XYZ file of N, CA and C in Angstrom:
465
model
N -25.919 -4.584 -27.263
C -26.680 -3.906 -26.256
C -26.446 -2.404 -26.425
N -27.477 -1.653 -26.374
C -27.392 -0.212 -26.542
C -27.918 0.453 -25.271
N -27.027 0.928 -24.418
C -27.449 1.497 -23.136
C -28.005 2.902 -23.284
N -27.450 3.681 -24.209
C -27.940 5.041 -24.408
C -27.621 5.478 -25.830
N -28.405 6.394 -26.329
C -28.204 6.896 -27.693
C -27.037 7.879 -27.704
N -26.218 7.786 -28.742
C -25.081 8.693 -28.878
C -24.973 9.148 -30.319
N -24.516 10.381 -30.500
C -24.362 10.920 -31.852
C -23.126 10.353 -32.537
N -22.102 10.048 -31.771
C -20.877 9.489 -32.351
C -20.668 8.074 -31.828
N -19.990 7.285 -32.631
C -19.682 5.913 -32.232
C -18.176 5.716 -32.061
N -17.455 6.807 -31.856
C -16.003 6.704 -31.701
C -15.646 6.442 -30.240
N -14.449 5.950 -30.054
C -13.939 5.686 -28.713
C -12.760 6.618 -28.481
N -12.768 7.310 -27.372
C -11.654 8.180 -27.007
C -10.760 7.450 -26.025
N -9.469 7.426 -26.320
C -8.506 6.809 -25.416
C -8.024 7.891 -24.467
N -8.303 7.711 -23.205
C -7.935 8.708 -22.205
C -6.481 8.546 -21.791
N -6.078 7.321 -21.561
C -4.728 7.058 -21.098
C -4.342 5.649 -21.511
N -3.089 5.458 -21.834
C -2.592 4.119 -22.142
C -1.595 3.713 -21.061
N -1.310 2.446 -21.016
C -0.304 1.956 -20.089
C 1.053 2.452 -20.567
N 1.808 3.095 -19.687
C 3.087 3.674 -20.085
C 4.150 2.619 -20.347
N 4.140 1.578 -19.576
C 5.114 0.504 -19.747
C 4.579 -0.743 -19.066
N 5.069 -1.899 -19.475
C 4.601 -3.132 -18.835
C 4.952 -3.118 -17.349
N 4.057 -3.636 -16.553
C 4.328 -3.716 -15.118
C 4.185 -5.161 -14.658
N 4.996 -5.503 -13.699
C 4.938 -6.852 -13.145
C 3.773 -6.942 -12.169
N 3.469 -8.153 -11.764
C 2.317 -8.382 -10.894
C 2.772 -8.531 -9.444
N 2.026 -7.912 -8.593
C 2.173 -8.098 -7.152
C 0.854 -8.641 -6.635
N 0.923 -9.651 -5.795
C -0.277 -10.123 -5.113
C -0.562 -9.175 -3.954
N -1.827 -9.089 -3.561
C -2.171 -8.357 -2.349
C -3.081 -9.243 -1.509
N -3.453 -8.749 -0.364
C -4.242 -9.554 0.570
C -5.543 -10.054 -0.059
N -6.233 -9.194 -0.805
C -7.510 -9.580 -1.417
C -7.326 -10.677 -2.465
N -6.311 -10.537 -3.301
C -6.066 -11.550 -4.335
C -5.658 -12.874 -3.690
N -4.859 -12.795 -2.639
C -4.440 -14.014 -1.943
C -5.649 -14.727 -1.351
N -6.561 -13.976 -0.725
C -7.777 -14.585 -0.169
C -8.620 -15.228 -1.263
N -8.747 -14.544 -2.389
C -9.524 -15.084 -3.512
C -8.892 -16.373 -4.039
N -7.591 -16.342 -4.299
C -6.905 -17.532 -4.812
C -6.930 -18.671 -3.795
N -6.808 -18.327 -2.534
C -6.860 -19.340 -1.482
C -8.229 -20.015 -1.443
N -9.283 -19.220 -1.624
C -10.634 -19.799 -1.627
C -10.874 -20.661 -2.862
N -10.076 -20.451 -3.913
C -10.187 -21.269 -5.124
C -9.308 -22.519 -5.055
N -8.644 -22.723 -3.913
C -7.900 -23.963 -3.724
C -6.394 -23.857 -3.847
N -5.853 -22.667 -4.062
C -4.399 -22.511 -4.126
C -3.857 -22.626 -2.701
N -2.866 -23.470 -2.516
C -2.326 -23.726 -1.181
C -1.531 -22.561 -0.618
N -1.555 -22.430 0.688
C -0.829 -21.355 1.362
C 0.674 -21.450 1.141
N 1.179 -22.658 0.927
C 2.611 -22.847 0.729
C 3.109 -22.088 -0.501
N 2.277 -21.967 -1.526
C 2.644 -21.210 -2.740
C 2.914 -19.757 -2.372
N 2.004 -19.161 -1.606
C 2.146 -17.755 -1.227
C 3.339 -17.553 -0.300
N 3.545 -18.505 0.597
C 4.685 -18.407 1.511
C 6.010 -18.516 0.758
N 6.061 -19.370 -0.261
C 7.305 -19.491 -1.038
C 7.557 -18.224 -1.860
N 6.492 -17.613 -2.407
C 6.653 -16.340 -3.120
C 7.122 -15.243 -2.166
N 6.587 -15.252 -0.963
C 6.989 -14.261 0.039
C 8.457 -14.447 0.420
N 8.875 -15.691 0.628
C 10.277 -15.966 0.959
C 11.204 -15.534 -0.171
N 10.790 -15.798 -1.414
C 11.600 -15.397 -2.568
C 11.731 -13.875 -2.626
N 10.647 -13.168 -2.317
C 10.707 -11.705 -2.334
C 11.633 -11.188 -1.237
N 11.574 -11.788 -0.062
C 12.463 -11.366 1.022
C 13.930 -11.589 0.652
N 14.218 -12.676 -0.063
C 15.587 -12.918 -0.530
C 16.003 -11.856 -1.541
N 15.061 -11.469 -2.421
C 15.358 -10.409 -3.391
C 15.663 -9.098 -2.672
N 14.877 -8.783 -1.667
C 15.090 -7.540 -0.928
C 16.412 -7.566 -0.172
N 16.814 -8.731 0.272
C 18.118 -8.876 0.928
C 19.239 -8.565 -0.066
N 19.008 -8.867 -1.356
C 20.012 -8.609 -2.391
C 20.271 -7.119 -2.578
N 19.345 -6.274 -2.147
C 19.573 -4.829 -2.240
C 20.742 -4.394 -1.365
N 21.070 -5.196 -0.373
C 22.201 -4.886 0.496
C 23.514 -5.391 -0.093
N 23.441 -6.218 -1.144
C 24.635 -6.815 -1.733
C 25.390 -5.840 -2.612
N 26.126 -6.379 -3.578
C 26.903 -5.520 -4.463
C 25.991 -4.777 -5.440
N 26.555 -3.847 -6.183
C 25.748 -2.987 -7.051
C 25.055 -3.767 -8.160
N 25.681 -4.838 -8.672
C 25.040 -5.617 -9.738
C 23.784 -6.316 -9.232
N 23.875 -6.917 -8.051
C 22.699 -7.569 -7.461
C 21.598 -6.552 -7.186
N 21.979 -5.392 -6.682
C 20.989 -4.348 -6.382
C 20.296 -3.877 -7.656
N 21.063 -3.665 -8.732
C 20.473 -3.238 -10.017
C 19.498 -4.278 -10.541
N 19.913 -5.534 -10.549
C 19.051 -6.598 -11.060
C 17.770 -6.716 -10.245
N 17.893 -6.611 -8.939
C 16.711 -6.696 -8.082
C 15.756 -5.547 -8.362
N 16.280 -4.343 -8.480
C 15.422 -3.181 -8.756
C 14.737 -3.303 -10.111
N 15.452 -3.834 -11.103
C 14.837 -4.029 -12.428
C 13.713 -5.053 -12.363
N 13.941 -6.140 -11.636
C 12.911 -7.181 -11.526
C 11.667 -6.653 -10.838
N 11.853 -5.848 -9.813
C 10.712 -5.315 -9.072
C 9.908 -4.322 -9.906
N 10.541 -3.687 -10.878
C 9.851 -2.865 -11.881
C 8.858 -1.894 -11.249
N 9.288 -1.155 -10.274
C 8.422 -0.197 -9.584
C 8.720 1.228 -10.042
N 8.875 1.434 -11.337
C 9.361 2.718 -11.833
C 8.291 3.790 -11.918
N 7.037 3.418 -11.802
C 5.989 4.412 -11.972
C 5.678 5.167 -10.688
N 6.223 4.758 -9.586
C 5.866 5.370 -8.304
C 6.469 6.762 -8.156
N 7.761 6.840 -7.913
C 8.358 8.129 -7.607
C 9.682 8.369 -8.320
N 10.135 7.432 -9.123
C 11.347 7.624 -9.898
C 12.636 7.258 -9.180
N 12.567 6.930 -7.898
C 13.785 6.622 -7.162
C 14.454 5.352 -7.653
N 13.672 4.354 -8.029
C 14.266 3.097 -8.504
C 15.081 3.342 -9.768
N 14.479 4.063 -10.726
C 15.186 4.356 -11.971
C 16.451 5.153 -11.726
N 16.366 6.143 -10.856
C 17.541 6.949 -10.515
C 18.628 6.081 -9.898
N 18.240 5.237 -8.954
C 19.213 4.400 -8.257
C 19.877 3.412 -9.212
N 19.109 2.841 -10.135
C 19.691 1.920 -11.119
C 20.711 2.652 -11.982
N 20.339 3.830 -12.481
C 21.263 4.601 -13.319
C 22.524 4.966 -12.531
N 22.357 5.378 -11.310
C 23.489 5.754 -10.461
C 24.414 4.564 -10.232
N 23.838 3.425 -9.862
C 24.649 2.237 -9.591
C 25.353 1.735 -10.845
N 24.675 1.849 -12.002
C 25.283 1.380 -13.250
C 26.486 2.230 -13.628
N 26.343 3.540 -13.483
C 27.412 4.426 -13.944
C 28.551 4.554 -12.936
N 28.236 4.595 -11.667
C 29.283 4.791 -10.671
C 29.720 3.501 -10.003
N 28.915 2.451 -10.150
C 29.240 1.147 -9.568
C 29.685 1.290 -8.103
N 28.928 2.046 -7.386
C 29.313 2.392 -6.019
C 28.104 2.330 -5.103
N 28.223 1.604 -4.003
C 27.153 1.568 -3.014
C 27.626 2.089 -1.670
N 28.840 2.587 -1.609
C 29.357 3.080 -0.331
C 28.928 4.511 -0.051
N 28.474 5.213 -1.065
C 28.002 6.583 -0.887
C 26.854 6.585 0.125
N 26.921 7.414 1.167
C 25.864 7.414 2.196
C 24.468 7.692 1.628
N 24.384 8.577 0.633
C 23.078 8.878 0.032
C 22.491 7.638 -0.631
N 23.316 6.917 -1.389
C 22.847 5.722 -2.089
C 22.488 4.628 -1.089
N 23.291 4.461 -0.064
C 22.970 3.468 0.966
C 21.632 3.785 1.626
N 21.420 5.064 1.919
C 20.171 5.461 2.564
C 18.984 5.277 1.622
N 19.152 5.632 0.352
C 18.074 5.469 -0.628
C 17.731 3.992 -0.811
N 18.740 3.143 -0.892
C 18.515 1.701 -0.994
C 17.781 1.189 0.244
N 18.194 1.677 1.396
C 17.549 1.277 2.652
C 16.078 1.693 2.666
N 15.789 2.913 2.216
C 14.405 3.412 2.208
C 13.542 2.590 1.255
N 14.058 2.282 0.065
C 13.300 1.476 -0.903
C 13.032 0.092 -0.313
N 14.057 -0.512 0.234
C 13.915 -1.853 0.828
C 12.918 -1.833 1.985
N 13.025 -0.852 2.853
C 12.120 -0.736 3.999
C 10.684 -0.512 3.546
N 10.514 0.312 2.532
C 9.173 0.582 2.004
C 8.533 -0.689 1.449
N 9.310 -1.477 0.715
C 8.778 -2.717 0.153
C 8.469 -3.746 1.245
N 9.293 -3.796 2.277
C 9.013 -4.710 3.393
C 7.753 -4.268 4.132
N 7.590 -2.967 4.288
C 6.387 -2.438 4.947
C 5.134 -2.800 4.155
N 5.187 -2.657 2.818
C 4.042 -3.033 1.980
C 3.795 -4.536 2.030
N 4.858 -5.300 2.135
C 4.717 -6.752 2.256
C 4.000 -7.110 3.559
N 4.372 -6.439 4.627
C 3.778 -6.734 5.931
C 2.346 -6.204 6.041
N 2.102 -4.986 5.603
C 0.781 -4.374 5.770
C -0.247 -4.837 4.745
N 0.182 -4.926 3.489
C -0.771 -5.222 2.416
C -0.575 -6.602 1.811
N 0.404 -7.343 2.320
C 0.774 -8.639 1.742
C 1.113 -8.469 0.266
N 1.811 -7.371 -0.068
C 2.191 -7.082 -1.452
C 3.400 -7.943 -1.808
N 3.115 -9.049 -2.524
C 4.136 -10.046 -2.838
C 4.416 -10.030 -4.338
N 5.681 -9.861 -4.681
C 6.123 -9.855 -6.075
C 5.946 -11.244 -6.688
N 5.438 -11.292 -7.929
C 5.290 -12.552 -8.659
C 6.264 -12.512 -9.838
N 7.328 -13.320 -9.811
C 8.314 -13.287 -10.899
C 7.722 -13.779 -12.220
N 8.295 -13.302 -13.309
C 7.879 -13.681 -14.668
C 6.391 -13.443 -14.894
N 5.912 -12.290 -14.499
C 4.490 -11.973 -14.635
C 4.321 -10.585 -15.249
N 3.157 -10.354 -15.829
C 2.813 -9.045 -16.389
C 1.382 -8.716 -16.024
N 1.136 -7.473 -15.759
C -0.218 -6.996 -15.511
C -0.817 -6.605 -16.860
N -1.995 -7.121 -17.165
C -2.607 -6.892 -18.471
C -3.875 -6.061 -18.336
N -4.152 -5.263 -19.362
C -5.391 -4.504 -19.430
C -6.358 -5.252 -20.327
N -7.611 -5.296 -19.963
C -8.604 -5.990 -20.778
C -9.636 -5.030 -21.334
N -10.028 -5.257 -22.565
C -11.093 -4.469 -23.195
C -12.043 -5.420 -23.912
N -13.227 -4.945 -24.183
C -14.235 -5.743 -24.879
C -13.896 -5.786 -26.366
N -14.065 -6.941 -26.990
C -13.853 -7.098 -28.431
C -15.159 -6.771 -29.149
N -15.412 -5.475 -29.341
C -16.665 -5.057 -29.962
C -16.712 -5.365 -31.449
N -15.554 -5.542 -32.074
C -15.525 -5.846 -33.509
C -15.721 -7.337 -33.777
N -15.783 -8.142 -32.739
C -15.955 -9.594 -32.828
C -14.864 -10.253 -33.683
N -13.649 -9.774 -33.513
C -12.502 -10.332 -34.222
C -12.098 -11.680 -33.635
N -12.205 -11.805 -32.334
C -11.804 -13.039 -31.652
C -12.987 -13.983 -31.509
N -12.691 -15.264 -31.536
C -13.717 -16.274 -31.282
C -13.936 -16.403 -29.780
N -15.017 -17.063 -29.412
C -15.334 -17.278 -28.006
C -14.185 -18.023 -27.329
N -13.751 -17.535 -26.188
C -12.678 -18.183 -25.442
C -11.285 -17.740 -25.852
N -11.149 -16.893 -26.861
C -9.842 -16.422 -27.308
C -9.525 -15.074 -26.666
N -8.239 -14.832 -26.484
C -7.771 -13.531 -26.016
C -6.607 -13.094 -26.892
N -6.436 -11.803 -27.020
C -5.291 -11.241 -27.722
C -4.442 -10.530 -26.680
N -3.175 -10.903 -26.611
C -2.264 -10.304 -25.641
C -1.069 -9.741 -26.385
N -0.739 -8.496 -26.065
C 0.433 -7.863 -26.661
C 1.189 -7.142 -25.555
N 2.446 -7.506 -25.384
C 3.289 -6.854 -24.392
C 4.390 -6.125 -25.141
N 4.383 -4.811 -25.030
C 5.378 -3.975 -25.691
C 6.448 -3.627 -24.676
N 7.626 -4.160 -24.863
C 8.694 -3.906 -23.899
C 9.598 -2.759 -24.339
N 9.162 -1.962 -25.318
C 10.009 -0.877 -25.805
C 10.211 0.215 -24.764
N 9.300 0.349 -23.802
C 9.436 1.386 -22.776
C 9.964 0.854 -21.461
N 10.385 -0.393 -21.449
C 10.904 -1.000 -20.223
C 12.203 -0.343 -19.814
N 12.521 -0.441 -18.542
C 13.806 0.044 -18.042
C 14.891 -0.843 -18.642
N 15.845 -0.262 -19.344
C 16.866 -1.036 -20.046
C 18.267 -0.671 -19.579
N 19.205 -1.540 -19.926
C 20.617 -1.205 -19.737
C 21.018 -0.270 -20.858
N 21.727 0.775 -20.537
C 22.155 1.725 -21.582
C 23.637 1.919 -21.538
């Protein structure tokens, strides 16, 4: 299909995904999946699991680090990455600043859970889709590549 005439046939990449991101459900996706027959109990169990994860932020520094890594919210404001690095190196959660930062992150995620039904989905990745204009793939095939080289790592 040719929508308009162009002098060049090149594609310019404006932006790429900086790092893999995990999937969060929201109210719209939940309504869509529910209308397709997915039971409410599935969403409630995911919500309960997320609340347990958020409770782990109050635990020891290892639990807090693991929870923050799983939530993979590093693209927002950098606080998660900072807090993970701080907890890893100092292994300390008694510092009032760190306690307050952990509290703010936890409260923010609970607020998003309540207002937007933003529910973390474990073992998931958000994927970008593009058209296969070169017709490399057969009908019904997809190519998926997840590059974890930019993921938050232990150092």
